[in-house]
Amino acid sequence: MEPQPTTVERPKQLQIADDIRIRIERGELRPGDSLPTLQEICRQWSCSMNSGRAAITLLREQGLISGGRGKAPTVRMTPRMVTRSSERHREEKLRVLLPEDERRKLGVAETDMGTSLDELRLSVSYDVVPAGEELAEQFGIGPADEVLRRAYELNDPESGRREAWSVSFIPRDLIVGNPALLDAENEPWPGGTQHQLHTVGIELARFIEDVTAQMPTTVDRQRWGLDRGVPLLRIRRAAVDVHDHVVELSNADFPADRTRLQFVTDLPRW
Amino acid sequence: MEPQPTTVERPKQLQIADDIRIRIERGELRPGDSLPTLQEICRQWSCSMNSGRAAITLLREQGLISGGRGKAPTVRMTPRMVTRSSERHREEKLRVLLPEDERRKLGVAETDMGTSLDELRLSVSYDVVPAGEELAEQFGIGPADEVLRRAYELNDPESGRREAWSVSFIPRDLIVGNPALLDAENEPWPGGTQHQLHTVGIELARFIEDVTAQMPTTVDRQRWGLDRGVPLLRIRRAAVDVHDHVVELSNADFPADRTRLQFVTDLPRW
DNA sequence: GAGTGGTCTAGACCACTGT
DNA sequence: CAGTGGTCTAGACCACTCC
């Protein structure tokens, strides 16, 4: 539990930050508007510069403001939200049985990360590594058994900022039937992961996705070009085949200020 | 974009926070362990107290540490994660057709918020209000048409902390056939929202859930009893009936440090 | 060049934690 | 009680923005 002062008066930085937050929520300060300058804050609330700064830091941490260096911080403009729907999984499965020239329109990167490759730089790395305790338990294999580890990262070549990131694991034994799957040079694969699994006779029955959120570290913030106060959405996904075996595990991160995760749950008819 | 200093050297607070973060990630500092005292930090990194404090604030903001008042902050212990699975929706639908004594085991609060009522205090408020622009568009009704607004809040009576929260909207026209649905006194309803809709002849076909995350405000943090650096997961859910009409919209928040949202996507068989 | 906020130092008071 | 970190003041330097 967060330590809270038990003083009769609330801390000044909290009072200031809340006052300004309320002005933002009321719409008196709109996205893009500048906050009062630090000096004005200190005058209006009669506090020292450092307390005023602390209030600004609090607002930043709540994701309400951005910018500031050299000019007053501004009320944060919400970036365009990109929706990433679970319907992709079903569409990808349908596409697997199409001829290659149809499939070719979508590679693993697009279907797994939900972004287009246009004007982005894709880094792919393939490794064969021991599964380790955690993965082994999920896959029902031994910890020393090998898994194929595939890491994808998309960067904006201009800013260098990360736009998408994911890492996935497949037990090596499952894909020995098609050695081409072990070669990163074949990326992007026409049709995505489901088609790759299809080439070794695996049909998927469902995806199980666990969603959590956490604050990025300072280096993560820099990598993604994130404002302070923006969480990362984390998806841990298991792909289950028609025999109820987990055949792929993947992790992916998404910046919460520009990502909306959509999940559709169909209900059986009465 | 976060302002970054362009000085040749990185800011001390960042250097200190990163050094300690790396020690945590390496396992040299384990959950529950105490950080070095502020004085030790200032000695080791030869900085002023305020810079050391700023580093601690950064770690707090990243959700890595907690506590502190009167003693050194400790590496955060991850609370037990509660998984909230989309399978609930399917199970609830199956239960709707059961006799009442079977249904009675689950009320709206449990099924919609995923928690048990045992030892928790439930606050319910029902209102009939105009839909407004946003809801009207979703429901396909007029902005002045009325909707039933149901707000649920679960609190721990001991600490007073909020444990669950949700608000849901249903067009009034849909439920006029059963006036009992407008009465908050009937909570908890045996069988949840799906059964309530069943009493006015509505069968649900699917749920569409949009997940985002954002940082809580300072008052939200206090309400939920959240540590600094813990995001809130926000679910915006639409219930769609068999005629493809949106019949219920709901919003719910969950603390990200103790909640895992699970979504199962079934794939059609070839 | 004037004004801005980010970072830093030095020193103080207070509430809280332990013994 | 001594030690701790949270909050606060006062004052300084710097990089950045805008004119």
Short mmCIF file of C-alpha atoms in Angstrom, two decimals, chain B:
data_model
loop_
_atom_site.label_atom_id
_atom_site.label_comp_id
_atom_site.label_asym_id
_atom_site.label_seq_id
_atom_site.Cartn_x
_atom_site.Cartn_y
_atom_site.Cartn_z
CA MET B 1 7.38 12.14 -26.66
CA GLU B 2 9.04 12.22 -23.31
CA PRO B 3 11.61 15.01 -23.00
CA GLN B 4 15.06 13.54 -22.68
CA PRO B 5 18.09 15.47 -21.51
CA THR B 6 20.70 15.82 -24.17
CA THR B 7 23.50 16.23 -21.71
CA VAL B 8 26.47 14.02 -22.36
CA GLU B 9 25.92 12.29 -19.02
CA ARG B 10 22.62 10.70 -18.13
CA PRO B 11 20.78 12.27 -15.20
CA LYS B 12 21.88 10.86 -11.89
CA GLN B 13 18.40 9.86 -10.80
CA LEU B 14 18.05 7.78 -13.96
CA GLN B 15 21.45 6.19 -13.53
CA ILE B 16 20.69 5.28 -9.92
CA ALA B 17 17.21 3.96 -10.71
CA ASP B 18 18.50 1.86 -13.59
CA ASP B 19 21.34 0.42 -11.53
CA ILE B 20 18.92 -0.66 -8.83
CA ARG B 21 16.38 -1.92 -11.37
CA ILE B 22 19.04 -4.12 -12.92
CA ARG B 23 19.92 -5.51 -9.50
CA ILE B 24 16.24 -6.38 -9.06
CA GLU B 25 15.95 -7.97 -12.49
CA ARG B 26 19.09 -10.02 -11.87
CA GLY B 27 17.60 -11.31 -8.64
CA GLU B 28 20.25 -9.75 -6.42
CA LEU B 29 17.36 -7.95 -4.77
CA ARG B 30 14.37 -10.26 -4.32
CA PRO B 31 10.73 -9.41 -3.63
CA GLY B 32 10.42 -8.29 -0.02
CA ASP B 33 14.07 -7.26 0.27
CA SER B 34 14.84 -3.77 1.45
CA LEU B 35 16.52 -1.28 -0.83
CA PRO B 36 19.70 0.46 0.33
CA THR B 37 18.80 3.33 2.64
CA LEU B 38 18.62 6.77 1.12
CA GLN B 39 21.84 7.75 2.84
CA GLU B 40 23.64 4.71 1.45
CA ILE B 41 22.36 5.55 -2.03
CA CYS B 42 23.63 9.12 -1.71
CA ARG B 43 27.00 7.86 -0.52
CA GLN B 44 27.41 5.15 -3.16
CA TRP B 45 26.36 7.31 -6.10
CA SER B 46 27.67 10.51 -4.49
CA CYS B 47 24.56 12.57 -4.97
CA SER B 48 22.31 14.78 -2.87
CA MET B 49 19.37 13.44 -0.91
CA ASN B 50 16.90 14.89 -3.40
CA SER B 51 18.46 13.09 -6.34
CA GLY B 52 18.40 9.83 -4.43
CA ARG B 53 14.75 10.45 -3.61
CA ALA B 54 14.01 11.16 -7.27
CA ALA B 55 15.53 7.79 -8.17
CA ILE B 56 13.29 6.08 -5.62
CA THR B 57 10.29 7.91 -7.07
CA LEU B 58 11.23 6.59 -10.52
CA LEU B 59 11.40 3.01 -9.25
CA ARG B 60 8.04 3.46 -7.56
CA GLU B 61 6.57 4.75 -10.79
CA GLN B 62 7.79 1.63 -12.58
CA GLY B 63 5.94 -0.51 -10.07
CA LEU B 64 9.13 -2.09 -8.76
CA ILE B 65 9.04 -1.05 -5.10
CA SER B 66 6.51 -0.28 -2.40
CA GLY B 67 6.31 0.94 1.17
CA GLY B 68 8.96 3.22 2.56
CA ARG B 69 7.50 5.53 5.16
CA GLY B 70 9.68 5.11 8.21
CA LYS B 71 11.77 2.34 6.68
CA ALA B 72 13.56 1.59 3.44
CA PRO B 73 11.28 0.76 0.46
CA THR B 74 11.08 -2.93 -0.41
CA VAL B 75 11.06 -4.75 -3.72
CA ARG B 76 7.40 -5.23 -4.58
CA MET B 77 5.79 -8.58 -3.79
CA THR B 78 3.49 -9.54 -6.67
CA PRO B 79 0.00 -10.12 -5.25
CA ARG B 80 -1.83 -13.30 -6.13
CA MET B 81 -3.18 -12.84 -9.63
CA VAL B 82 -6.91 -13.37 -10.10
CA THR B 83 -7.77 -14.69 -13.55
CA ARG B 84 -10.99 -13.47 -15.08
CA SER B 85 -11.81 -15.62 -18.09
CA SER B 86 -14.15 -14.94 -20.98
CA GLU B 87 -15.40 -18.50 -20.50
CA ARG B 88 -17.61 -17.06 -17.76
CA HIS B 89 -19.85 -15.64 -20.44
CA ARG B 90 -20.53 -19.03 -21.94
CA GLU B 91 -21.07 -20.66 -18.57
CA GLU B 92 -23.49 -17.94 -17.57
CA LYS B 93 -25.51 -18.46 -20.72
CA LEU B 94 -25.82 -22.18 -20.03
CA ARG B 95 -27.01 -21.45 -16.52
CA VAL B 96 -29.82 -19.17 -17.65
CA LEU B 97 -32.04 -22.11 -18.57
CA LEU B 98 -31.48 -23.89 -15.24
CA PRO B 99 -34.09 -23.77 -12.46
CA GLU B 100 -33.89 -20.84 -10.08
CA ASP B 101 -32.35 -22.68 -7.12
CA GLU B 102 -29.43 -23.57 -9.37
CA ARG B 103 -29.12 -20.07 -10.75
CA ARG B 104 -29.36 -18.50 -7.33
CA LYS B 105 -25.75 -19.35 -6.69
CA LEU B 106 -24.64 -16.51 -8.94
CA GLY B 107 -25.82 -12.90 -9.02
CA VAL B 108 -25.06 -10.04 -11.35
CA ALA B 109 -22.23 -8.82 -9.21
CA GLU B 110 -20.37 -12.11 -9.21
CA THR B 111 -20.77 -12.87 -12.88
CA ASP B 112 -20.13 -9.36 -14.12
CA MET B 113 -17.29 -8.48 -11.81
CA GLY B 114 -15.75 -11.85 -11.23
CA THR B 115 -15.56 -11.72 -7.47
CA SER B 116 -17.35 -13.33 -4.58
CA LEU B 117 -19.67 -11.41 -2.31
CA ASP B 118 -18.38 -13.15 0.80
CA GLU B 119 -17.07 -10.65 3.30
CA LEU B 120 -17.45 -7.79 0.85
CA ARG B 121 -19.90 -4.94 0.90
CA LEU B 122 -21.82 -4.37 -2.34
CA SER B 123 -23.17 -0.99 -3.30
CA VAL B 124 -25.67 -0.90 -6.14
CA SER B 125 -27.28 2.11 -7.70
CA TYR B 126 -29.91 2.09 -10.43
CA ASP B 127 -30.84 5.17 -12.43
CA VAL B 128 -32.84 5.90 -15.53
CA VAL B 129 -30.99 8.57 -17.50
CA PRO B 130 -30.91 9.97 -21.06
CA ALA B 131 -28.56 7.99 -23.27
CA GLY B 132 -26.45 10.87 -24.54
CA GLU B 133 -24.60 11.01 -27.84
CA GLU B 134 -22.09 8.22 -27.38
CA LEU B 135 -24.36 5.54 -25.97
CA ALA B 136 -27.16 6.46 -28.37
CA GLU B 137 -24.95 5.80 -31.35
CA GLN B 138 -23.87 2.40 -30.03
CA PHE B 139 -27.42 1.31 -29.23
CA GLY B 140 -28.94 2.81 -32.37
CA ILE B 141 -31.40 4.93 -30.38
CA GLY B 142 -31.92 8.67 -29.90
CA PRO B 143 -29.71 10.70 -27.55
CA ALA B 144 -32.77 11.66 -25.48
CA ASP B 145 -34.04 8.07 -25.18
CA GLU B 146 -33.66 6.66 -21.71
CA VAL B 147 -31.30 3.97 -20.56
CA LEU B 148 -31.08 2.04 -17.31
CA ARG B 149 -27.76 2.79 -15.64
CA ARG B 150 -26.55 0.25 -13.11
CA ALA B 151 -23.44 0.93 -11.05
CA TYR B 152 -21.84 -1.72 -8.88
CA GLU B 153 -19.10 -1.25 -6.37
CA LEU B 154 -17.59 -3.83 -4.07
CA ASN B 155 -15.69 -2.69 -1.00
CA ASP B 156 -13.70 -4.46 1.64
CA PRO B 157 -15.53 -3.41 4.83
CA GLU B 158 -12.34 -3.56 6.87
CA SER B 159 -10.04 -1.38 4.81
CA GLY B 160 -12.78 0.39 2.87
CA ARG B 161 -10.79 -0.28 -0.27
CA ARG B 162 -12.56 -0.81 -3.54
CA GLU B 163 -12.29 -4.37 -4.81
CA ALA B 164 -14.39 -4.21 -7.96
CA TRP B 165 -16.27 -1.61 -9.93
CA SER B 166 -18.48 -1.59 -13.00
CA VAL B 167 -21.23 0.42 -14.64
CA SER B 168 -23.60 -0.88 -17.29
CA PHE B 169 -26.28 0.57 -19.55
CA ILE B 170 -29.39 -1.02 -21.07
CA PRO B 171 -31.93 0.84 -23.25
CA ARG B 172 -35.08 1.25 -21.20
CA ASP B 173 -37.29 0.23 -24.10
CA LEU B 174 -35.75 -3.24 -24.11
CA ILE B 175 -36.74 -4.08 -20.57
CA VAL B 176 -40.15 -2.42 -20.08
CA GLY B 177 -41.63 -5.92 -20.31
CA ASN B 178 -40.28 -6.71 -16.84
CA PRO B 179 -40.51 -3.70 -14.48
CA ALA B 180 -38.73 -5.67 -11.77
CA LEU B 181 -35.52 -5.17 -13.72
CA LEU B 182 -35.65 -1.47 -12.92
CA ASP B 183 -35.57 -2.09 -9.19
CA ALA B 184 -32.19 -2.19 -7.49
CA GLU B 185 -33.79 -3.88 -4.48
CA ASN B 186 -33.82 -7.16 -6.38
CA GLU B 187 -30.04 -7.42 -6.40
CA PRO B 188 -28.31 -9.79 -6.48
CA TRP B 189 -30.26 -11.23 -9.39
CA PRO B 190 -30.11 -15.00 -9.62
CA GLY B 191 -28.20 -15.90 -12.74
CA GLY B 192 -26.71 -12.57 -13.76
CA THR B 193 -27.42 -10.12 -16.53
CA GLN B 194 -28.00 -12.77 -19.18
CA HIS B 195 -30.90 -14.19 -17.21
CA GLN B 196 -32.38 -10.75 -16.67
CA LEU B 197 -32.32 -10.17 -20.40
CA HIS B 198 -33.83 -13.62 -20.92
CA THR B 199 -36.91 -12.56 -18.91
CA VAL B 200 -37.67 -9.98 -21.60
CA GLY B 201 -37.02 -12.36 -24.45
CA ILE B 202 -33.46 -11.40 -25.32
CA GLU B 203 -30.89 -14.04 -26.23
CA LEU B 204 -27.26 -12.99 -26.49
CA ALA B 205 -25.11 -14.05 -29.42
CA ARG B 206 -21.74 -12.66 -28.41
CA PHE B 207 -19.76 -10.29 -26.24
CA ILE B 208 -17.30 -7.83 -27.74
CA GLU B 209 -14.76 -6.64 -25.22
CA ASP B 210 -12.27 -3.81 -25.75
CA VAL B 211 -9.35 -3.77 -23.36
CA THR B 212 -7.16 -0.77 -22.64
CA ALA B 213 -4.97 0.29 -19.72
CA GLN B 214 -4.26 3.62 -18.14
CA MET B 215 -2.76 5.05 -15.01
CA PRO B 216 -5.16 5.75 -12.16
CA THR B 217 -5.52 9.28 -10.86
CA THR B 218 -4.30 9.98 -7.35
CA VAL B 219 -7.85 9.65 -6.00
CA ASP B 220 -8.33 6.37 -7.86
CA ARG B 221 -5.11 5.11 -6.34
CA GLN B 222 -6.44 5.91 -2.91
CA ARG B 223 -9.86 4.39 -3.60
CA TRP B 224 -8.41 1.10 -4.77
CA GLY B 225 -5.54 1.09 -2.30
CA LEU B 226 -3.08 0.82 -5.18
CA ASP B 227 0.66 1.23 -5.08
CA ARG B 228 2.15 3.91 -7.26
CA GLY B 229 3.12 2.41 -10.60
CA VAL B 230 0.14 0.05 -10.94
CA PRO B 231 -2.04 0.60 -14.04
CA LEU B 232 -5.78 0.03 -14.24
CA LEU B 233 -7.11 -2.40 -16.83
CA ARG B 234 -10.29 -1.08 -18.39
CA ILE B 235 -12.84 -3.26 -20.18
CA ARG B 236 -15.49 -1.75 -22.38
CA ARG B 237 -17.95 -4.51 -23.18
CA ALA B 238 -20.81 -4.71 -25.66
CA ALA B 239 -23.42 -7.47 -25.43
CA VAL B 240 -24.91 -8.30 -28.83
CA ASP B 241 -28.14 -10.25 -29.22
CA VAL B 242 -29.02 -12.82 -31.89
CA HIS B 243 -30.43 -10.06 -34.11
CA ASP B 244 -27.09 -8.22 -34.07
CA HIS B 245 -28.35 -5.44 -31.81
CA VAL B 246 -26.22 -4.06 -29.02
CA VAL B 247 -28.40 -4.54 -25.94
CA GLU B 248 -25.99 -3.74 -23.11
CA LEU B 249 -22.82 -1.69 -22.74
CA SER B 250 -20.64 -1.88 -19.67
CA ASN B 251 -17.40 -0.52 -18.32
CA ALA B 252 -15.31 -2.16 -15.65
CA ASP B 253 -11.91 -1.46 -14.11
CA PHE B 254 -9.43 -3.89 -12.63
CA PRO B 255 -6.12 -3.28 -10.85
CA ALA B 256 -3.38 -4.59 -13.12
CA ASP B 257 -1.18 -5.87 -10.31
CA ARG B 258 -3.66 -8.56 -9.29
CA THR B 259 -5.75 -9.19 -12.39
CA ARG B 260 -5.16 -11.34 -15.44
CA LEU B 261 -7.78 -11.13 -18.17
CA GLN B 262 -8.14 -14.35 -20.11
CA PHE B 263 -9.80 -14.58 -23.51
CA VAL B 264 -10.44 -17.81 -25.40
CA THR B 265 -10.88 -17.64 -29.17
CA ASP B 266 -12.30 -20.83 -30.66
CA LEU B 267 -11.37 -21.51 -34.25
CA PRO B 268 -13.75 -23.17 -36.74
CA ARG B 269 -12.66 -26.68 -37.74
CA TRP B 270 -11.58 -27.34 -41.30
#
